[in-house]
PDB file of C-alpha atoms in Angstrom:
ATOM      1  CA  UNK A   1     -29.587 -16.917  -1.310  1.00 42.00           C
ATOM      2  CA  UNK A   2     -27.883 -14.307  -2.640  1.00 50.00           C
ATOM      3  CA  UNK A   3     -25.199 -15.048  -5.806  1.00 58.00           C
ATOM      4  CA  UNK A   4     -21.529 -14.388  -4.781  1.00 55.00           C
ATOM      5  CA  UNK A   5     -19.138 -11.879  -6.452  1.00 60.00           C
ATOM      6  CA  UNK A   6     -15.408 -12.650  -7.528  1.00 57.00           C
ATOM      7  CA  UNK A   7     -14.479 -10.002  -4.790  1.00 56.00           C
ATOM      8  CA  UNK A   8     -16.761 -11.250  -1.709  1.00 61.00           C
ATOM      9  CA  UNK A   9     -14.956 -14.674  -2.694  1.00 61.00           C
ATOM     10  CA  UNK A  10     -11.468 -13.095  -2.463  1.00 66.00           C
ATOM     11  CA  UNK A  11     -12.435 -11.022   1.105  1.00 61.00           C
ATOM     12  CA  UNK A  12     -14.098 -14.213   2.050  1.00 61.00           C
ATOM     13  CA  UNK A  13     -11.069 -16.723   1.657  1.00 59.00           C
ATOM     14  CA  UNK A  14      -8.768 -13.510   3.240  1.00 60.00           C
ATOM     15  CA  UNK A  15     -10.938 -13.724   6.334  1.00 60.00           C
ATOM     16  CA  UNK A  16     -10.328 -17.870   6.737  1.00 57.00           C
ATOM     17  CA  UNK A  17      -6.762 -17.205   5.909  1.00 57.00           C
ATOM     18  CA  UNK A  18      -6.535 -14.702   9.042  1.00 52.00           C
ATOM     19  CA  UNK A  19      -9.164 -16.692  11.641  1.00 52.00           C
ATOM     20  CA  UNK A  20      -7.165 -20.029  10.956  1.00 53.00           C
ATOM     21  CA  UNK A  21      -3.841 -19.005  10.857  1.00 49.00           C
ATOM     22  CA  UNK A  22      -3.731 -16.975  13.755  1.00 44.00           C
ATOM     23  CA  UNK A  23      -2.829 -13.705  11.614  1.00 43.00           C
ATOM     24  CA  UNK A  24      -2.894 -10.739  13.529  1.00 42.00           C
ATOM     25  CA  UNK A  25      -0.733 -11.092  16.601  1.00 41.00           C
ATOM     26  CA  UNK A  26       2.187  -8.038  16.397  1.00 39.00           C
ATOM     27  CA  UNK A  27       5.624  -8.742  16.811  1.00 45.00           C
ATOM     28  CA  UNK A  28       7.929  -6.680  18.848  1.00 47.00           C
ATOM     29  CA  UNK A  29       9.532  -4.676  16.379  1.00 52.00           C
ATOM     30  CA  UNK A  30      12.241  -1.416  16.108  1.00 55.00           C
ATOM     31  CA  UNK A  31      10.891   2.254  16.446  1.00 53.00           C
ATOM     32  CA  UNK A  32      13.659   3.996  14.881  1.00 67.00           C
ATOM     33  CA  UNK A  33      11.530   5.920  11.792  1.00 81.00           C
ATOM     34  CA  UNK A  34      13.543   7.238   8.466  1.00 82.00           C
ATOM     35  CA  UNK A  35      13.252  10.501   6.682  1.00 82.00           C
ATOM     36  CA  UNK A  36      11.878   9.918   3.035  1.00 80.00           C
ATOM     37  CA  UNK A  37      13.093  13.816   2.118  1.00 85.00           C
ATOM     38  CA  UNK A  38       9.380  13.837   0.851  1.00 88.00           C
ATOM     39  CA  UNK A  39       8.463  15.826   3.772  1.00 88.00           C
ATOM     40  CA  UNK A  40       7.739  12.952   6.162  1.00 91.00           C
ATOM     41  CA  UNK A  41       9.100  10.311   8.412  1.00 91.00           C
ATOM     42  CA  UNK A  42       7.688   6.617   8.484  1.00 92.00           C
ATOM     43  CA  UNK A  43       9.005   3.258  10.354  1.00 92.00           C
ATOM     44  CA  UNK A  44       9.882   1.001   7.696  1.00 92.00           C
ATOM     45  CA  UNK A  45      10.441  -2.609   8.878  1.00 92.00           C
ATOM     46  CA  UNK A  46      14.226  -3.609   8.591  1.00 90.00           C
ATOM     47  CA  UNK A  47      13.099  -6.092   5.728  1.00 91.00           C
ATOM     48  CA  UNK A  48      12.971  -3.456   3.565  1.00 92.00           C
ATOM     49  CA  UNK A  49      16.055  -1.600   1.376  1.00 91.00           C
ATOM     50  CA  UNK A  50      15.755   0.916  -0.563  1.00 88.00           C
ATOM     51  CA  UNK A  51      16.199  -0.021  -4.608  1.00 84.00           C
ATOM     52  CA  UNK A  52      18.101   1.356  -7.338  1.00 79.00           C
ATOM     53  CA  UNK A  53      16.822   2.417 -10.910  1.00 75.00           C
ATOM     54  CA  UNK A  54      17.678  -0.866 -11.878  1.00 75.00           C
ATOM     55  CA  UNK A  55      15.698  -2.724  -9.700  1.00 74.00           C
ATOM     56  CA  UNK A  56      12.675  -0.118 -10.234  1.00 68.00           C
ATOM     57  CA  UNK A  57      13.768  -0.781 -14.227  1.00 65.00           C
ATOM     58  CA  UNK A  58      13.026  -4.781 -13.544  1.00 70.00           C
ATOM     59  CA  UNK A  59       9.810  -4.530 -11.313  1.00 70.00           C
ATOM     60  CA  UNK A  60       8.303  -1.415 -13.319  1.00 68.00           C
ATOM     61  CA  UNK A  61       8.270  -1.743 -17.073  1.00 62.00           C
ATOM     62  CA  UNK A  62       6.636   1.828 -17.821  1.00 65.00           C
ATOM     63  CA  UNK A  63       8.726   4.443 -18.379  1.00 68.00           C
ATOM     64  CA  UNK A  64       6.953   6.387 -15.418  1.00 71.00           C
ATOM     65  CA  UNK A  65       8.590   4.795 -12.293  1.00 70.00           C
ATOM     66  CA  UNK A  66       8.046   5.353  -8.261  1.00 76.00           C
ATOM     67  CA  UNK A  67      11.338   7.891  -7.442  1.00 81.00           C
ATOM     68  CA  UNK A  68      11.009   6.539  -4.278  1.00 84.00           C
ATOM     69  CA  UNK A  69      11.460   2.342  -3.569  1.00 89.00           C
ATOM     70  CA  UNK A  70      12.008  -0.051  -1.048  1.00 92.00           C
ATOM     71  CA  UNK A  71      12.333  -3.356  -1.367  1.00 91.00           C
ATOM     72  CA  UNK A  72      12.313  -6.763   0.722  1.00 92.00           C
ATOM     73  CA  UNK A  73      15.860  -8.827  -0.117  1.00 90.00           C
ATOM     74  CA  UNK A  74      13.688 -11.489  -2.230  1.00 91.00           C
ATOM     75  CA  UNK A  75      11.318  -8.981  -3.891  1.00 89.00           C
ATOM     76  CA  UNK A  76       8.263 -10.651  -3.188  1.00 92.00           C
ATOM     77  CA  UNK A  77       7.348  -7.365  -1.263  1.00 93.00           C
ATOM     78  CA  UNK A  78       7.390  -3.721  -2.074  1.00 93.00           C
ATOM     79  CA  UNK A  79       7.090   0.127  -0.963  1.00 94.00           C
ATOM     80  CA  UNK A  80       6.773   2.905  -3.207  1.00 92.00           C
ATOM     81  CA  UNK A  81       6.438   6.565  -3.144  1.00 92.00           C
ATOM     82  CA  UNK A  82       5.443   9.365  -5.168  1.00 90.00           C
ATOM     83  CA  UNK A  83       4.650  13.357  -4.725  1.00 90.00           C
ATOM     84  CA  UNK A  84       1.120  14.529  -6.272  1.00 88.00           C
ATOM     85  CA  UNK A  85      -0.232  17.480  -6.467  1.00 84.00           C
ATOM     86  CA  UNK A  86      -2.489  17.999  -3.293  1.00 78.00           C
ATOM     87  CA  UNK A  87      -4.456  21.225  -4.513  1.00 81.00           C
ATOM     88  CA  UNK A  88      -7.467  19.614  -4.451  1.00 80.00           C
ATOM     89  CA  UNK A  89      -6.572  17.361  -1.125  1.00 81.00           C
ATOM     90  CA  UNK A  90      -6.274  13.508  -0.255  1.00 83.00           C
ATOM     91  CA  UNK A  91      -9.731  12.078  -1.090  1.00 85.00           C
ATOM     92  CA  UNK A  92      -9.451  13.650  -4.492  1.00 86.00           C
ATOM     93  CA  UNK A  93      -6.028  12.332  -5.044  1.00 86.00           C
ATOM     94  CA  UNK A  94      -7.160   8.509  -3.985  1.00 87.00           C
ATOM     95  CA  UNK A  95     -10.332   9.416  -6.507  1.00 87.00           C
ATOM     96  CA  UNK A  96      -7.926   9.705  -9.124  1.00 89.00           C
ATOM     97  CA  UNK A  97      -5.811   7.264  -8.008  1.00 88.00           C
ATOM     98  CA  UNK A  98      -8.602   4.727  -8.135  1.00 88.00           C
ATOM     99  CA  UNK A  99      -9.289   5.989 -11.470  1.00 90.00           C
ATOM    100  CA  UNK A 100      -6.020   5.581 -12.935  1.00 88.00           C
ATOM    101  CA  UNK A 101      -5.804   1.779 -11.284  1.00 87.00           C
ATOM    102  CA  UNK A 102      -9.129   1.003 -12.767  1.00 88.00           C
ATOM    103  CA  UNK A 103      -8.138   1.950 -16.267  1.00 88.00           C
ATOM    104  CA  UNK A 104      -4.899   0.728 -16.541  1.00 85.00           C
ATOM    105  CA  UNK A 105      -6.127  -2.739 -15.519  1.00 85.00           C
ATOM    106  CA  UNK A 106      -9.913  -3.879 -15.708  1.00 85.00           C
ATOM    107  CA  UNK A 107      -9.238  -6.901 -13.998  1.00 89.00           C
ATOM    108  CA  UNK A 108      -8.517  -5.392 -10.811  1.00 91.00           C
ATOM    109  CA  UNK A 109     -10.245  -5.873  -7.675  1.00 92.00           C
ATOM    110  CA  UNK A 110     -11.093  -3.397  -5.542  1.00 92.00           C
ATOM    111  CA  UNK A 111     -11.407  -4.386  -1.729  1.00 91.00           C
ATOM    112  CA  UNK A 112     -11.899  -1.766   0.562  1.00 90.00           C
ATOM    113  CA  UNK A 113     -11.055   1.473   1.724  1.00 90.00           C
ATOM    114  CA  UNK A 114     -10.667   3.720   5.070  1.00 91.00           C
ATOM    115  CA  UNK A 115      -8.659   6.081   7.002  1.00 92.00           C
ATOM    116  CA  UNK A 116      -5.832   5.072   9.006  1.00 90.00           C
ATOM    117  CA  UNK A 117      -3.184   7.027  11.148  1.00 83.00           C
ATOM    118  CA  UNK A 118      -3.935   8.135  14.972  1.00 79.00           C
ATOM    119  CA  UNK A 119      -5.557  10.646  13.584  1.00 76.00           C
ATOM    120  CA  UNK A 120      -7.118   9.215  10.703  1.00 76.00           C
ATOM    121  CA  UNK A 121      -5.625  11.752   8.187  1.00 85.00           C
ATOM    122  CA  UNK A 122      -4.225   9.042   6.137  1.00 92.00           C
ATOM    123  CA  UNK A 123      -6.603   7.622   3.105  1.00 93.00           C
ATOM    124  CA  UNK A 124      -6.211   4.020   1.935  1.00 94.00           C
ATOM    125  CA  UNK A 125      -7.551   1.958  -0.731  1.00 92.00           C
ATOM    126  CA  UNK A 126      -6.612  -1.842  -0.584  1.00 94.00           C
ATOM    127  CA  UNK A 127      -6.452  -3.940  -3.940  1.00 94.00           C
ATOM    128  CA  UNK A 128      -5.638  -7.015  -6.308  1.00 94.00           C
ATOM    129  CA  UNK A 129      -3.903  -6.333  -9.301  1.00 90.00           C
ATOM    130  CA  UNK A 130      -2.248  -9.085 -11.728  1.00 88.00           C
ATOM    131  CA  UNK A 131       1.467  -8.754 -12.748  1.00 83.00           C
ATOM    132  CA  UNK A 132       2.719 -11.536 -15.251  1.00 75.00           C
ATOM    133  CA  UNK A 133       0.791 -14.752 -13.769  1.00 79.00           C
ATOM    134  CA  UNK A 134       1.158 -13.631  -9.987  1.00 85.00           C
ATOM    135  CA  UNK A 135      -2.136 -11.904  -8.077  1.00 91.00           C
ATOM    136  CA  UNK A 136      -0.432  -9.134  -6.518  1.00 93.00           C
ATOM    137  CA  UNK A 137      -2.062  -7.698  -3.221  1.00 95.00           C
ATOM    138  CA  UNK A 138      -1.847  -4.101  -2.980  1.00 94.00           C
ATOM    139  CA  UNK A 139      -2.704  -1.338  -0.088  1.00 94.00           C
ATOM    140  CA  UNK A 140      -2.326   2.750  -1.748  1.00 94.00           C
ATOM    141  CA  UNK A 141      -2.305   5.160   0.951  1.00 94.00           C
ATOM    142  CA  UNK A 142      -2.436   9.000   0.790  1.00 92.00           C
ATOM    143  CA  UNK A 143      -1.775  11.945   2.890  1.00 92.00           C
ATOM    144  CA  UNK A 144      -0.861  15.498   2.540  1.00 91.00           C
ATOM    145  CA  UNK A 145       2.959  16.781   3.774  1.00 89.00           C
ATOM    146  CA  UNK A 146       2.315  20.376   2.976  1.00 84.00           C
ATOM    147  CA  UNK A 147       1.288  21.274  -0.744  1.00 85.00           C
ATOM    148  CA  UNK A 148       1.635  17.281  -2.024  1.00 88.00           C
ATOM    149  CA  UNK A 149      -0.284  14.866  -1.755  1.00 91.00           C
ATOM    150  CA  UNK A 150       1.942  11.933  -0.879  1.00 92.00           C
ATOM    151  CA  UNK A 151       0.947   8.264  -3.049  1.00 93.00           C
ATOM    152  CA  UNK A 152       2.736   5.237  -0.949  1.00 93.00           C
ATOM    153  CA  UNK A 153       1.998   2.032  -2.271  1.00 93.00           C
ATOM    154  CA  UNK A 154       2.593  -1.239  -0.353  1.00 95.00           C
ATOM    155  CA  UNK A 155       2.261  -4.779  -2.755  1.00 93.00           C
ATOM    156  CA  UNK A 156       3.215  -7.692  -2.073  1.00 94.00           C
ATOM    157  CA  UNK A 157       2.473 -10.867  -3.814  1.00 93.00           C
ATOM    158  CA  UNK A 158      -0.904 -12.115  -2.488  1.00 92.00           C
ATOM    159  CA  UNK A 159       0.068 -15.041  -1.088  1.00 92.00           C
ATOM    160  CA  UNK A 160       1.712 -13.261   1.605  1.00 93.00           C
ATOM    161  CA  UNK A 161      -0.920 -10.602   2.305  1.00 88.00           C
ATOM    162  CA  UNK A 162      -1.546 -12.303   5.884  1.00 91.00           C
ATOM    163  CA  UNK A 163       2.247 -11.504   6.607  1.00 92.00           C
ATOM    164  CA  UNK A 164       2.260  -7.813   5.244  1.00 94.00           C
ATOM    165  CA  UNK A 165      -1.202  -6.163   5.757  1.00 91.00           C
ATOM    166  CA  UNK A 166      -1.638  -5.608   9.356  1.00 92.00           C
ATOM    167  CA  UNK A 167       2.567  -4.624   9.496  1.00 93.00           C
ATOM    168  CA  UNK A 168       1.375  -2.159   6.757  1.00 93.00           C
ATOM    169  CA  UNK A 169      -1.211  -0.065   8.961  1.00 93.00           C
ATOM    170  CA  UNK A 170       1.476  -0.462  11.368  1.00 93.00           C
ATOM    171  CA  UNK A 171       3.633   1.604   9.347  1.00 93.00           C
ATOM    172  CA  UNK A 172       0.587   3.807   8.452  1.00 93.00           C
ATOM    173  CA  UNK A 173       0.350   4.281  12.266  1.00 92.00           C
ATOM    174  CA  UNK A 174       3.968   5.824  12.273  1.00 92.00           C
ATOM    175  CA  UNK A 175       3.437   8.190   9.780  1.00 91.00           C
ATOM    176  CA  UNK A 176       4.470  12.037  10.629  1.00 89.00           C
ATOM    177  CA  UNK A 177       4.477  14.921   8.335  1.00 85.00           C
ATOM    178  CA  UNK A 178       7.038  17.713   8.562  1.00 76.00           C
ATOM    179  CA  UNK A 179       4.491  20.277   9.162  1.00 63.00           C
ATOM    180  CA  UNK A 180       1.593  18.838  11.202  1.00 50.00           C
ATOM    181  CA  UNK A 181      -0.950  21.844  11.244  1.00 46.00           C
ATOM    182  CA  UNK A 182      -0.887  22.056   7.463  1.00 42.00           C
ATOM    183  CA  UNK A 183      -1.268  17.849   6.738  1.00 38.00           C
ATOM    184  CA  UNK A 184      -5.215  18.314   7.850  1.00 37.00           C
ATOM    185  CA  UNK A 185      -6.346  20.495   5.436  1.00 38.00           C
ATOM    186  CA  UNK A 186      -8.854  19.043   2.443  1.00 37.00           C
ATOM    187  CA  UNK A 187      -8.718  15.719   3.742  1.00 34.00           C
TER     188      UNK A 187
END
């Protein structure tokens, strides 16, 4: 019998969670998507409102905050973006993105990761991370709009991952760079 890892334990109770809750069955929901001026549009669920630099002040305490936030009315729920440099493409950027999660946190867990979007241009990378004495579930997402590399990431605390994840590849779903031939390239 093989010895179980902190992680398989985690994907494991996940996988109850969904089978015996019924998780997974999609809502009807609006289709109206919003310009991020990032060079992409996205549907964001009506939940969500964009914060101020004093809610990003609150949830963020480095100085090096997401100029980009939205927010669910209690908090418990967040979407962030950021412009990288895509030179080198997506799967670098989600290399280094992994990178810089890893180091800045040993205790996280990494989950999974894939390719989402109708075309599958969009890289993800799903993870817990620990803020104060919450478990925070959280699903990083890249894509190229042009030159950048756009970083969106979804958390949420993890008790309500069953509620947010399969909304979030929803959302991934919707995704639509301003110039489509270009968003391919060194994916």
């Amino acid at each position: 019998m093989e010895q179980m890892e902190n992680e398989d334990f985690d994907s494991f109770l996940l996988q109850m969670e969904h089978k015996f809750n019924g998780i997974g069955e999609k809502e009807e929901r609006g289709t109206e998507e919003k310009d991020f001026g990032m060079g992409f549009q996205m549907w964001l669920p009506e939940e969500f409102k964009e914060g101020d630099k004093e809610e990003a002040a609150d949830i963020f305490w480095s100085e090096e905050r997401p100029p980009v936030l939205f927010l669910t009315s209690d908090r418990r729920a967040g979407l962030m973006f950021r412009q990288l440099d895509g030179s080198a493409g997506a799967s670098a950027c989600r290399e280094k993105v992994r990178h810089v999660i890893r180091r800045t946190d040993e205790r996280t867990v990494f989950y999974s990761s894939g390719e989402a979007g109708k075309q599958g241009n969009i890289l993800w990378l799903e993870y817990k991370s620990f803020a104060s004495d919450e478990r925070v579930y959280n699903l990083a997402f890249l894509f190229m709009a042009g030159e950048k590399c756009i970083l969106g990431i979804f958390y949420c605390i993890f008790e309500d991952y069953e509620k947010w994840e399969p909304m979030v590849f929803e959302m991934l779903d919707t995704i639509k760079a301003d110039n489509a031939e270009d968003e391919y390239e060194g994916i």
